[in-house]
Short mmCIF file of C-alpha atoms in Angstrom, two decimals:
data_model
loop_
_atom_site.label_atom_id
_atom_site.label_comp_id
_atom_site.label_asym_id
_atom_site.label_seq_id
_atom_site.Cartn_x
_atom_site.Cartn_y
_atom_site.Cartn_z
CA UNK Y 1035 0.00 0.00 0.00
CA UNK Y 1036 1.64 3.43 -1.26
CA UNK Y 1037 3.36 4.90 2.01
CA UNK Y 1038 2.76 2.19 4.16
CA UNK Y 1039 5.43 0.26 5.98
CA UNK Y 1040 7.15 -2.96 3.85
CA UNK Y 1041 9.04 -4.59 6.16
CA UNK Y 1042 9.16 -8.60 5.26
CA UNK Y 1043 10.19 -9.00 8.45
CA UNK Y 1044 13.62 -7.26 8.82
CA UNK Y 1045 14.59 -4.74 11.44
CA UNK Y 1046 16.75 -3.16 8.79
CA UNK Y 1047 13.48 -2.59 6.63
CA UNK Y 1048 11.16 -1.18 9.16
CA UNK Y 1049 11.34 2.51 7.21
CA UNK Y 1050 10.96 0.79 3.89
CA UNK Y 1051 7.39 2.10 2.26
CA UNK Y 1052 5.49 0.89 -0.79
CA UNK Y 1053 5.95 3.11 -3.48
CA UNK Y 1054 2.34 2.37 -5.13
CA UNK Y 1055 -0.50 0.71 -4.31
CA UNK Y 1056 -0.37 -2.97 -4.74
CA UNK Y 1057 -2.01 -4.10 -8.48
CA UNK Y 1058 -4.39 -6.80 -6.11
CA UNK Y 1059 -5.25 -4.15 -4.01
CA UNK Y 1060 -6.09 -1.49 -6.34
CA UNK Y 1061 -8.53 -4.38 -7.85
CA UNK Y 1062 -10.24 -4.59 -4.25
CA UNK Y 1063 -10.64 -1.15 -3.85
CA UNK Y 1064 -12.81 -1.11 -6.70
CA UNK Y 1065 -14.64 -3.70 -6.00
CA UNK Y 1066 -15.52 -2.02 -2.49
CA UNK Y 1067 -13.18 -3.79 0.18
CA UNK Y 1068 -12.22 -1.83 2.72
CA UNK Y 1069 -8.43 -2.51 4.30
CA UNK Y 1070 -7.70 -1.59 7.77
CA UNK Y 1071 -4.84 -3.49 9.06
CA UNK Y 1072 -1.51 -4.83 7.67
CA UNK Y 1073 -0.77 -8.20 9.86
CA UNK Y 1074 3.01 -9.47 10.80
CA UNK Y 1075 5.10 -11.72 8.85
CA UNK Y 1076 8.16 -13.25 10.05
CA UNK Y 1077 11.55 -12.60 10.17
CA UNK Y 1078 12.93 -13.52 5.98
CA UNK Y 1079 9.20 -14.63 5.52
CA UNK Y 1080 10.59 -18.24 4.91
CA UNK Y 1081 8.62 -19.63 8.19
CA UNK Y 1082 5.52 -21.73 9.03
CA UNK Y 1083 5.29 -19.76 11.79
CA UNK Y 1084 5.27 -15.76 11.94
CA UNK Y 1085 8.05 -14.19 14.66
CA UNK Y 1086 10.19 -11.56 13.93
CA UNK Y 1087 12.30 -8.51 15.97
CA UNK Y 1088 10.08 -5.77 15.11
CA UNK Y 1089 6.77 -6.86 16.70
CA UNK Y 1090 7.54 -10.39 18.65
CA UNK Y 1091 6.01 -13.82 17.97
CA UNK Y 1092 2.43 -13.93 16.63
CA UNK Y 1093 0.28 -16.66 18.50
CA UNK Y 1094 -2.33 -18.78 17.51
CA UNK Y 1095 -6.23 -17.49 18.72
CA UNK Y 1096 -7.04 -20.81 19.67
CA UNK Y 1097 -4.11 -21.08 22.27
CA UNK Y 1098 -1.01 -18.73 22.65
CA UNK Y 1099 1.26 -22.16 23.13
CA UNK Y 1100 0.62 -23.02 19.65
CA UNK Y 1101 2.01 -20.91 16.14
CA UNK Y 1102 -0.80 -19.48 14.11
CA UNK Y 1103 1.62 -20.76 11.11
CA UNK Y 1104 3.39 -18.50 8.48
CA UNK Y 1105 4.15 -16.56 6.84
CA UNK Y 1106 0.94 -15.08 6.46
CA UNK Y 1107 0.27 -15.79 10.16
CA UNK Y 1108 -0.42 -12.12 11.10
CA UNK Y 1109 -3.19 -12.29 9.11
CA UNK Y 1110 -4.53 -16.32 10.33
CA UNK Y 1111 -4.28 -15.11 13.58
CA UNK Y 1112 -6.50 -11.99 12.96
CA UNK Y 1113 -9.08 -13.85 10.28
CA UNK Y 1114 -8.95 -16.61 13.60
CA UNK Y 1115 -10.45 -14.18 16.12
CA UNK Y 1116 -12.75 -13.40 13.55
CA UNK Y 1117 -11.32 -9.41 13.40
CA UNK Y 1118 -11.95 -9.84 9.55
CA UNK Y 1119 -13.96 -12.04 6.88
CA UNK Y 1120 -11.18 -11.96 4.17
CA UNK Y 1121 -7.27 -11.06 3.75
CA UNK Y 1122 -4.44 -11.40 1.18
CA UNK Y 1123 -1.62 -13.80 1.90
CA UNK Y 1124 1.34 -15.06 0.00
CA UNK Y 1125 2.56 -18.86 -0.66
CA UNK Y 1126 5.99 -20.15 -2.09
CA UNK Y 1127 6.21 -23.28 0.22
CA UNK Y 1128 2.13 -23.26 2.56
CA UNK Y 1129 2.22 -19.14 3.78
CA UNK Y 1130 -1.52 -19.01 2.72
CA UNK Y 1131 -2.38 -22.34 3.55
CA UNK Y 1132 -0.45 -22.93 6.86
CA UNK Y 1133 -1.91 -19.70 8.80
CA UNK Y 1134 -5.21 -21.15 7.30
CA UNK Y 1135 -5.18 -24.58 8.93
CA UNK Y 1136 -3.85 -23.51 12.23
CA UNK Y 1137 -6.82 -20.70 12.66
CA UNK Y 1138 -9.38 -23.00 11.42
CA UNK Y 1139 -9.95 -21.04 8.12
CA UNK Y 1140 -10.58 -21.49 4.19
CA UNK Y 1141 -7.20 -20.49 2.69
CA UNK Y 1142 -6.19 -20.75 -1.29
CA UNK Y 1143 -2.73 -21.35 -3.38
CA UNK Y 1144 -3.46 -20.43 -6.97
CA UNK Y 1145 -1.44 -21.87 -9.74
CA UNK Y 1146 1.42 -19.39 -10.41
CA UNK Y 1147 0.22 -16.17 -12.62
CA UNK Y 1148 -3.00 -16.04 -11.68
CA UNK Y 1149 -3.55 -13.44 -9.46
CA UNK Y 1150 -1.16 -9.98 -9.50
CA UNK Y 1151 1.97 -10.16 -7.62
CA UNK Y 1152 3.37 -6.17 -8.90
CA UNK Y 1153 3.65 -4.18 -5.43
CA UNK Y 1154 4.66 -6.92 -2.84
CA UNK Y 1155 7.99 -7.29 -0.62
CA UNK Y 1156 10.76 -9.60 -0.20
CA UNK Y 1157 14.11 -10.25 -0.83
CA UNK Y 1158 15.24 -11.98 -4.17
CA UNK Y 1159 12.66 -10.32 -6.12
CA UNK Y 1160 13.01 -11.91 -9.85
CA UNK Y 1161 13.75 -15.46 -8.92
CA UNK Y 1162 11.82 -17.40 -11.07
CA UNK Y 1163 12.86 -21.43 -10.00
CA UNK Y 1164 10.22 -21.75 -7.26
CA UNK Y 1165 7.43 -18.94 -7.98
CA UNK Y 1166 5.62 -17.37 -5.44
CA UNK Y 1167 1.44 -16.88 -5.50
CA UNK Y 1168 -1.08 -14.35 -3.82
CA UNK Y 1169 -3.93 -16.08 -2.38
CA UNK Y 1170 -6.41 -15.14 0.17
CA UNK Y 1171 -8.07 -16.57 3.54
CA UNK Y 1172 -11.27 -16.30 5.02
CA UNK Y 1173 -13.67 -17.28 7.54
CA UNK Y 1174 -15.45 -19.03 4.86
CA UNK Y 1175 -15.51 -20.81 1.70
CA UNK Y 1176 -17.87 -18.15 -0.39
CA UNK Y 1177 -14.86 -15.55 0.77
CA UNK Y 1178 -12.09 -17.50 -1.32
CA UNK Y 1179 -15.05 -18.01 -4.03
CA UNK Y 1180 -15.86 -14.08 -4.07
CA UNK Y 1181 -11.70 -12.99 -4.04
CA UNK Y 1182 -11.09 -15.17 -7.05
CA UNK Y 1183 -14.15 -14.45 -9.03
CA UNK Y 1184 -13.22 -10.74 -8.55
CA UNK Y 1185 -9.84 -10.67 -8.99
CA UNK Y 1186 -9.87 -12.93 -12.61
CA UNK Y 1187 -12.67 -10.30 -13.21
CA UNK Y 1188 -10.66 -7.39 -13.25
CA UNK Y 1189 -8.56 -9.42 -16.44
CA UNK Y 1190 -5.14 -8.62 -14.03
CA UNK Y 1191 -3.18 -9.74 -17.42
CA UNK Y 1192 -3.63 -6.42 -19.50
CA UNK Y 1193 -1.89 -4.48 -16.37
CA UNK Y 1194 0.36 -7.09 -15.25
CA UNK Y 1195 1.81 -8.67 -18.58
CA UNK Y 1196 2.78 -12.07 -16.25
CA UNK Y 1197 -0.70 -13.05 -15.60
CA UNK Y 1198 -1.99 -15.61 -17.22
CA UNK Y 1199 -5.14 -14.37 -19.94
CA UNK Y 1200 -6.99 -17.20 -18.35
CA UNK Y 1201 -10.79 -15.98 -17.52
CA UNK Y 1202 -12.71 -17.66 -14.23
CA UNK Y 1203 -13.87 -21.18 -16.15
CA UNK Y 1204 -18.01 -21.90 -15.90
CA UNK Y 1205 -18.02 -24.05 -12.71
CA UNK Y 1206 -20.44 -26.32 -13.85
CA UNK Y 1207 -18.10 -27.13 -16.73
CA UNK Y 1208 -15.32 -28.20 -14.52
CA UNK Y 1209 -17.20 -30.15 -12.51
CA UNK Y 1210 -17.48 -34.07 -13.92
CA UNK Y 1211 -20.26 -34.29 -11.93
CA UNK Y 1212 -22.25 -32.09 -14.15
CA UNK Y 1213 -20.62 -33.98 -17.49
CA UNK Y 1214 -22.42 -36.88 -16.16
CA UNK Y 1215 -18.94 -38.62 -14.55
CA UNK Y 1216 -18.18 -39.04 -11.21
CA UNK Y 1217 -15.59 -36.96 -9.60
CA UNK Y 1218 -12.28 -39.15 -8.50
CA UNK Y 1219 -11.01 -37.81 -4.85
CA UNK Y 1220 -7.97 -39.67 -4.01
CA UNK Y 1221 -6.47 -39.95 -0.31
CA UNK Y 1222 -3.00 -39.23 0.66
CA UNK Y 1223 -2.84 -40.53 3.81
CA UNK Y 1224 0.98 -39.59 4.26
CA UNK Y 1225 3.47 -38.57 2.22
CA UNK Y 1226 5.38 -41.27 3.57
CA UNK Y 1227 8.04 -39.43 4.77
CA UNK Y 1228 6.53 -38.05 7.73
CA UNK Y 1229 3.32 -39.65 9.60
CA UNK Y 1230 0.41 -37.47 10.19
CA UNK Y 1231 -0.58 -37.48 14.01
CA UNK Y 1232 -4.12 -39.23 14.87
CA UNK Y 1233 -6.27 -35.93 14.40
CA UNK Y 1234 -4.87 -35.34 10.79
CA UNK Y 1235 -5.88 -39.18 9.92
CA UNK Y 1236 -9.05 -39.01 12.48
CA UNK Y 1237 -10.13 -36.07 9.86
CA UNK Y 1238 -8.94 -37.95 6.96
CA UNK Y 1239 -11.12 -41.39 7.91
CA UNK Y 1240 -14.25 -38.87 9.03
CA UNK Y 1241 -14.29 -36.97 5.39
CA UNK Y 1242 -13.64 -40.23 3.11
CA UNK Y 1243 -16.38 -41.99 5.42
CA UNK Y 1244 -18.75 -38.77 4.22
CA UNK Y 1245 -17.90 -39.07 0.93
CA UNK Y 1246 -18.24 -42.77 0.40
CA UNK Y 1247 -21.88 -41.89 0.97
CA UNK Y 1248 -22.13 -39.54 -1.66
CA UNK Y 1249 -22.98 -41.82 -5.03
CA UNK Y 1250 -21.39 -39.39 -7.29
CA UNK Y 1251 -18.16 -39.13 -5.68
CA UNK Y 1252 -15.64 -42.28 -6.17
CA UNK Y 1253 -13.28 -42.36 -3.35
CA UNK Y 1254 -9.53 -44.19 -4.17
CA UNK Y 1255 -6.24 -44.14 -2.40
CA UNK Y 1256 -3.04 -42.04 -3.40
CA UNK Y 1257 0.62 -43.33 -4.00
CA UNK Y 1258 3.26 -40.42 -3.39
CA UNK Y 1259 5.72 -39.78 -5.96
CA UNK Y 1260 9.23 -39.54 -4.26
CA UNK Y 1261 7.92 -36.83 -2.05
CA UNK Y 1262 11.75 -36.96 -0.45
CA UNK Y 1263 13.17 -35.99 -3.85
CA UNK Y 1264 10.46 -32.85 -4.25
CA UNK Y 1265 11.89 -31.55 -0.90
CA UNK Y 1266 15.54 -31.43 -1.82
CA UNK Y 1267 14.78 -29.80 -5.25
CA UNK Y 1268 12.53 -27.41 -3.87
CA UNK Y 1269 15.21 -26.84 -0.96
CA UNK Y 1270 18.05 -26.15 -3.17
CA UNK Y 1271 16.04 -23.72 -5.10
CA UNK Y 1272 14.61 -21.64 -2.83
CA UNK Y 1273 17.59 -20.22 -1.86
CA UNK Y 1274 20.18 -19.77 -5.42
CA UNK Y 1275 22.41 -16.84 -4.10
CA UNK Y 1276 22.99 -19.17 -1.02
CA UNK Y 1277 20.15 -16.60 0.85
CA UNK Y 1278 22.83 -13.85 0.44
CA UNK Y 1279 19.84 -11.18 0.65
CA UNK Y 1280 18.15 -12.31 3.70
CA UNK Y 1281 21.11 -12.71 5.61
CA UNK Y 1282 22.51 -8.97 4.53
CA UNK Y 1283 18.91 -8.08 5.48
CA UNK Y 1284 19.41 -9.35 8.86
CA UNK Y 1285 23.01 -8.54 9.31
CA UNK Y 1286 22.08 -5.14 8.51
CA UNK Y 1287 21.04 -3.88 11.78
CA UNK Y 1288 22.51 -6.95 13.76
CA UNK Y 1289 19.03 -8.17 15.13
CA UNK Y 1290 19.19 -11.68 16.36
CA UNK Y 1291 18.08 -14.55 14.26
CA UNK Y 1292 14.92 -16.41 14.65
CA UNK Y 1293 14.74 -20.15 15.65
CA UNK Y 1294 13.25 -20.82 12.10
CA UNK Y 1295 15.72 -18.05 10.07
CA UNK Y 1296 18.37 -20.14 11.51
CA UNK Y 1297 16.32 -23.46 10.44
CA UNK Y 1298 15.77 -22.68 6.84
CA UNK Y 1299 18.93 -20.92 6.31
CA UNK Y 1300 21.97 -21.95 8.72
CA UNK Y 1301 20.90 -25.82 9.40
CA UNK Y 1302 19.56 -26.17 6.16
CA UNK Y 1303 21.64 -28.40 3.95
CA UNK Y 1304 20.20 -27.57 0.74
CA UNK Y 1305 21.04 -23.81 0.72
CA UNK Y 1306 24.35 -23.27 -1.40
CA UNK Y 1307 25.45 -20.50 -3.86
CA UNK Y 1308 24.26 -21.80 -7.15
CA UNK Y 1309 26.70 -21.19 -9.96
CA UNK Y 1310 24.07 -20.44 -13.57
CA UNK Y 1311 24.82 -23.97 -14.58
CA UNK Y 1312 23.91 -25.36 -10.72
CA UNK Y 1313 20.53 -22.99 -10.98
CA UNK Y 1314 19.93 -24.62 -14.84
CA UNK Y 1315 20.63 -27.96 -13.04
CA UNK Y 1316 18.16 -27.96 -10.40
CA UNK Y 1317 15.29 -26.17 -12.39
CA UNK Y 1318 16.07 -29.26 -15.07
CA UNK Y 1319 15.32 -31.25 -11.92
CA UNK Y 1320 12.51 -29.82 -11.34
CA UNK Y 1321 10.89 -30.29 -14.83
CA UNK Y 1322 11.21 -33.75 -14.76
CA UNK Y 1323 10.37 -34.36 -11.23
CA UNK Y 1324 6.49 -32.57 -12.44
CA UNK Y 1325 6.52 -34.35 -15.65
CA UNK Y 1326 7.10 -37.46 -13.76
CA UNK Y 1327 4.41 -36.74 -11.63
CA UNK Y 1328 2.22 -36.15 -14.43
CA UNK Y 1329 3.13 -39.74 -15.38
CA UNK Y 1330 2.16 -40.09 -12.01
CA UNK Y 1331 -1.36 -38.56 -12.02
CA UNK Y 1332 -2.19 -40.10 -15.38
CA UNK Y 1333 -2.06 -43.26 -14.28
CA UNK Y 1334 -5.08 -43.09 -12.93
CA UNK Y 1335 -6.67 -42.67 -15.94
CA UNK Y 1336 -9.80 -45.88 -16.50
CA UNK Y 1337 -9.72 -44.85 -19.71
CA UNK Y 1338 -9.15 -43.42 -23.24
CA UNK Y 1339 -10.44 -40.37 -24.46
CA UNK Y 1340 -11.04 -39.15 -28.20
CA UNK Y 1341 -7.78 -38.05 -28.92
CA UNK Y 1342 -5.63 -40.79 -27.43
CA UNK Y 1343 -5.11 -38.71 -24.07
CA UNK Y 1344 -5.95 -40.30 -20.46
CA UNK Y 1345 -9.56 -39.63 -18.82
CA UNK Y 1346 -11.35 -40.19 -16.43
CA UNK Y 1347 -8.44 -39.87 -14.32
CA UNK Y 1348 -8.23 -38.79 -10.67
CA UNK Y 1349 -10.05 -35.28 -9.92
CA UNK Y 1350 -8.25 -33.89 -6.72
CA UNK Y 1351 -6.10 -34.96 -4.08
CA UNK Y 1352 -7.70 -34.45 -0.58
CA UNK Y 1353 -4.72 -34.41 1.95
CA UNK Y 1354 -2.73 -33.32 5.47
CA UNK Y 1355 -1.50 -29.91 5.48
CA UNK Y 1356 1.04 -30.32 7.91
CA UNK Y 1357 2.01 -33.52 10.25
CA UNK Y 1358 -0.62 -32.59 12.99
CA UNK Y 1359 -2.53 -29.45 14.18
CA UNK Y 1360 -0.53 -25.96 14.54
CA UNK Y 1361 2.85 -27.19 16.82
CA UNK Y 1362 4.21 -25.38 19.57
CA UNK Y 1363 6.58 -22.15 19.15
CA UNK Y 1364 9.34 -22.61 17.22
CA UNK Y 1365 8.83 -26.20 15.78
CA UNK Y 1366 7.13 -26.12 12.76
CA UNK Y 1367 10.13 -28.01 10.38
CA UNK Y 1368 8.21 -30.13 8.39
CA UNK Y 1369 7.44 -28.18 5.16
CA UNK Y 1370 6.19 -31.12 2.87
CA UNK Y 1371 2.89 -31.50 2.99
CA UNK Y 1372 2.75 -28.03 1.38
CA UNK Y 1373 5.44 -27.31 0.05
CA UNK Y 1374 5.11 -30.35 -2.41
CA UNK Y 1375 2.77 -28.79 -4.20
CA UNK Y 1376 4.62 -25.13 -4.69
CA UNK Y 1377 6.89 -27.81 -6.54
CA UNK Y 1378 4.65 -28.91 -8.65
CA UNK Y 1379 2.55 -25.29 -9.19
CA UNK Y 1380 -0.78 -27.40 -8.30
CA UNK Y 1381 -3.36 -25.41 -6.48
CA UNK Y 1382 -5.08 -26.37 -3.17
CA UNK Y 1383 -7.32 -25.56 -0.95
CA UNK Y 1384 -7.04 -25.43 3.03
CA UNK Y 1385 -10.63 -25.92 5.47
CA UNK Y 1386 -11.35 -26.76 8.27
CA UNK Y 1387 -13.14 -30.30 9.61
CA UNK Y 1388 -12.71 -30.59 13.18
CA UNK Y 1389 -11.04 -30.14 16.32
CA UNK Y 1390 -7.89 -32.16 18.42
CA UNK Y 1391 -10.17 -34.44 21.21
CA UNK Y 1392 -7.29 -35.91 23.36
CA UNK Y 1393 -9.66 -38.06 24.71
CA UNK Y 1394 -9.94 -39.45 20.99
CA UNK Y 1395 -6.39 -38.77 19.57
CA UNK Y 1396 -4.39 -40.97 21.01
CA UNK Y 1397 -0.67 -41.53 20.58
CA UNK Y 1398 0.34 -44.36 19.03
CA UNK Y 1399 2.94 -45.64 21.90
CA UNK Y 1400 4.73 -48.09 19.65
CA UNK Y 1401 5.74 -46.70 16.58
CA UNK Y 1402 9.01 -47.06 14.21
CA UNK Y 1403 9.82 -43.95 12.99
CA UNK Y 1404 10.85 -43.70 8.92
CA UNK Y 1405 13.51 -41.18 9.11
CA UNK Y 1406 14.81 -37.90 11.65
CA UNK Y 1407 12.09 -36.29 10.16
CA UNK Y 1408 9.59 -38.29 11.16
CA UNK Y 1409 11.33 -39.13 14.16
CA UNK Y 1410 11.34 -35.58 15.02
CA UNK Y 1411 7.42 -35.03 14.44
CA UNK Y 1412 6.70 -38.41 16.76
CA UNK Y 1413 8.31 -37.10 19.98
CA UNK Y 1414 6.64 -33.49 18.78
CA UNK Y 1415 3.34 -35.48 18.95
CA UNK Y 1416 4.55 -37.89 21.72
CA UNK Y 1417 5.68 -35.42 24.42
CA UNK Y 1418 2.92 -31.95 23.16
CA UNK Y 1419 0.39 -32.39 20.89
CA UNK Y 1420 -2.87 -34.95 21.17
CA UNK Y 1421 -3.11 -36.00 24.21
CA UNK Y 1422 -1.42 -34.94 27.28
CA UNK Y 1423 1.74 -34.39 29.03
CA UNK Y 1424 0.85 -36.15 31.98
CA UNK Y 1425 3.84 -38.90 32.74
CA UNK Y 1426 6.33 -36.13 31.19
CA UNK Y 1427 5.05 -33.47 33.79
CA UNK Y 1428 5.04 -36.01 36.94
CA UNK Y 1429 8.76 -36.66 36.36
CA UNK Y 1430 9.47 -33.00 36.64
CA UNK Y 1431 7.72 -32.42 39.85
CA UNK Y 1432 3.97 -30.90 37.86
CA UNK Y 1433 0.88 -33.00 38.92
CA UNK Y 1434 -1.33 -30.90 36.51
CA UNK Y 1435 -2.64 -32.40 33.46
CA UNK Y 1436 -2.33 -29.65 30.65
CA UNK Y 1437 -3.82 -30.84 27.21
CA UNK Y 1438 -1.33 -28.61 25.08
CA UNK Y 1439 -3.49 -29.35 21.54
CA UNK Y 1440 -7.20 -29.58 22.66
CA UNK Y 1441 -10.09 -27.72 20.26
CA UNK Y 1442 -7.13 -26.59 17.93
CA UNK Y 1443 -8.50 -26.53 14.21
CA UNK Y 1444 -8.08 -29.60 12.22
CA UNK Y 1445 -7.90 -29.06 8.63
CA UNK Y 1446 -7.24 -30.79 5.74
CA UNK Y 1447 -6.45 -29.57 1.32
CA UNK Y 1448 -7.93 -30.44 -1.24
CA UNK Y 1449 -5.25 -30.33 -4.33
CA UNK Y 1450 -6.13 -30.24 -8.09
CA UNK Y 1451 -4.06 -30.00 -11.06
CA UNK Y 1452 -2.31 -26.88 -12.58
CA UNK Y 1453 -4.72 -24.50 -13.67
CA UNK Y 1454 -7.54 -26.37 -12.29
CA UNK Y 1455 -8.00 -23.90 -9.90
CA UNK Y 1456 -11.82 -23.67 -10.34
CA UNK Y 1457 -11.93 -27.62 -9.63
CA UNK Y 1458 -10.99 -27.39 -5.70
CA UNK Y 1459 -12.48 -24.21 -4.93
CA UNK Y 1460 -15.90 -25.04 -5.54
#
C-alpha cells in the first residue's frame, strides 16, 4: 500500500514504504473492500510460523502455546479471532495455507500467474525457480469463491503482462459431476516421509467416510511420488544466491536470528550459492520431477479419451497440510505436505473439519519412525500435541494435566491440477 510500511520482516526494513498501491489491491478497492490493518510476517518470511524482531512472535487465537503458522500468520491469527472475513496472503512453500489450517480457516494457493503479484515485498525479487502466488483466507468458503471471481474479473493480465489471460472457467463445466462422470477424490494418507498425528488421519477417515456416501463421488487411495526428492529440489532452489539477501537483510542492523531463520537458512543443507549452470541444473530437476508426476497422475486414468489422451483420471487430491494441528513455538520443520505442491505449481485448498479431542487422539505408543524427520514429528506429537503431558510433567515435579493441543482446528487440502484452480475451490 503506497506509504505504508514494507518490512518482510527485517529490522533493517522497518522505514521501507510501498511506493504504489499494490495491483491486487487497487482491484479490491474497486470492488468495495475496505483494508484496515496490515498483519506481521516473520523474520525472511521463509517460516511456518510468523516471529520476527520488530513486533515479537504472533500466537495462535485458539491457544497462545501453539504458532498461528506463516508466513501469512499475522493475518490467520487476525481472520482466527474473527477481526476480519477476508485477507491477502502469499505462498511459495504453505504461507496461505499454513496460517489457514492452524486458525481453522478457508485459505487458497493459486497456480502461479493467476492473481497480481506487482507491489509486494521480499528479498530476491526476480527469482523465477520456485514462484511465489497471492492467495487469500477467510472465515469461509464463499470468501475465497468471491476474491477469485473478482480478482480474474478485473482481467489482471492487461496491467500485469505475467498473468496468465486465463478468464474464471463456468463451474459447472469443470465439474465431472455435471458432465455426467463421477468426480475421483484420491487420499493421501501420508506422504510417507513423515506420519500425520491421529487428528490429521481421524479427519482424513471422518471426510472419506462422508464421501463414500455420496454416489457421485468415487473415493480411491493415493501413491506419493518420491515426495523426499520434491523436498531437496525445492530446498536447493529456494535459496540460489545461497540466501545472500536475507542474511545482509538481517546482518544489517545486527538483530538476532529467529529459531526458524536459523532453520531454513543456517541448518539447512540444501542452501548453497548456485553457480548459472547449478541454478539450470536444479530447475532441469525440477521439470522432470512434475513431468514425472504427471506420469504419475495419469495413471489413474480408466480410460481413453477421443484423442488418445488419459480420462477419467483422478479429480483432486484431498490431503494433510502439515504432520498434525498448529505445533508449539518454534517447531514447525516439516514443510512437505505443502510445500510439495509449490513444486509442482498445483493449487489447493485449506478448510477446516474438526477439532484435536485428546480423549480421541491418542498416541500411538509403539511406533518405528521412517527417518529424523519423522522421528522428530513423533516425539513433537509424543511429548505436546494430542493427548497430554501427563507422565512427562510427573517426572518434573507438575501434577497438573495440561492438554497442550485440545479444540485446535483440524484441517485438511484439497489439491487439483495446474490450472484447475476452479476444480478445488468449488
Amino acid at each position: 500500500m503506497k506509504g505504508k510500511g514494507l518490512n518482510a520482516g527485517f529490522v533493517s526494513w522497518w522505514d521501507h514504504k510501498g511506493e504504489e498501491d499494490a495491483h491486487v489491491l487497487r482491484i479490491l478497492w474497486r470492488a468495495g473492500c475496505v483494508f484496515y490493518a496490515r498483519t506481521t510476517q516473520p523474520q525472511t518470511l521463509m517460516h511456518l510460523e510468523t516471529s520476527n524482531n520488530l513486533y515479537g512472535v504472533t500466537v495462535n487465537p485458539f491457544n497462545r502455546d501453539l504458532t498461528s503458522g506463516g508466513s501469512s500468520g499475522g493475518e490467520g491469527a487476525l481472520l482466527g479471532l474473527r477481526g476480519s472475513c477476508l485477507g491477502i496472503g502469499s505462498d511459495i512453500g504453505g504461507s496461505v495455507r499454513s496460517p489457514a489450517a492452524n486458525c481453522g480457516l478457508y485459505g487458497f494457493r493459486p497456480t502461479s500467474y493467476r492473481v497480481p503479484v506487482r507491489g509486494w515485498s521480499s528479498t530476491m525479487l526476480g527469482e523465477e525457480q520456485i514462484v511465489a502466488v497471492t492467495g487469500p483466507l477467510s472465515a469461509s468458503l464463499e470468501g475465497i469463491k468471491l476474491f477469485m471471481r473478482t480478482i480474474i474479473a478485473a482481467k489482471p493480465w492487461l496491467v500485469e503482462p505475467s498473468c496468465l489471460p486465463l478468464p474464471w472457467k463456468n463451474a459447472e463445466l469443470e465439474q465431472p459431476i455435471a458432465r455426467g462422470k463421477n468426480l475421483k477424490v484420491a487420499m493421501l494418507w501420508s506422504d510417507d516421509v513423515v506420519r500425520p498425528h491421529p487428528p490429521i488421519l481421524r479427519a482424513l477417515k471422518e471426510v472419506a467416510q462422508k464421501l463414500e456416501k455420496v454416489t457421485t463421488i468415487e473415493i480411491t487411495d493415493w501413491s506419493p511420488y518420491n515426495h523426499d526428492e520434491a523436498w531437496e529440489i525445492i530446498a536447493s532452489l529456494y535459496f540460489p544466491d545461497g540466501a545472500q539477501e536475507e542474511i545482509n537483510a538481517i546482518d544489517a542492523s545486527g538483530e538476532p536470528w529467529r529459531p526458524l531463520s536459523r532453520f531454513i537458512i543456517q541448518e539447512n543443507p540444501h542452501v548453497k550459492h548456485l553457480s548459472v549452470e547449478e541454478v539450470w541444473h536444479w530447475t532441469n530437476r525440477r521439470e522432470e520431477y512434475r513431468r514425472k508426476y504427471a506420469e504419475h497422475w495419469n495413471q489413474t486414468a480408466t480410460s481413453i479419451g477421443p484423442d488418445g489422451e488419459p480420462a477419467d483420471m483422478v479429480d483432486v487430491i484431498l490431503a494433510p497440510v502439515g504432520p498434525g494441528a498448529a505445533p508449539p513455538l518454534d517447531s514447525a520443520k516439516y514443510w512437505g505436505y505443502t510445500s510439495q505442491w509449490n513444486l509442482l505449481d498445483y493449487p489447493a485448498l485449506v478448510f477446516p473439519v474438526s477439532k484435536v479431542d485428546p480423549e480421541v487422539d491418542k498416541v500411538e505408543e509403539v511406533y518405528e519412525p521412517m527417518n529424523e524427520k519423522d522421528a522428530f514429528n513423533y516425539r513433537l506429537c509424543k511429548l505436546t500435541c494430542l493427548v497430554t503431558l501427563l507422565r512427562y510433567l510427573y517426572a518434573n515435579g507438575c501434577e497438573d494435566e495440561p492438554e497442550v493441543y485440545r479444540d485446535a482446528p483440524v484441517s485438511l487440502q484439497l489439491i487439483g491440477r495446474r490450472y484447475e484452480d476452479e476444480k478445488v475451490r468449488l
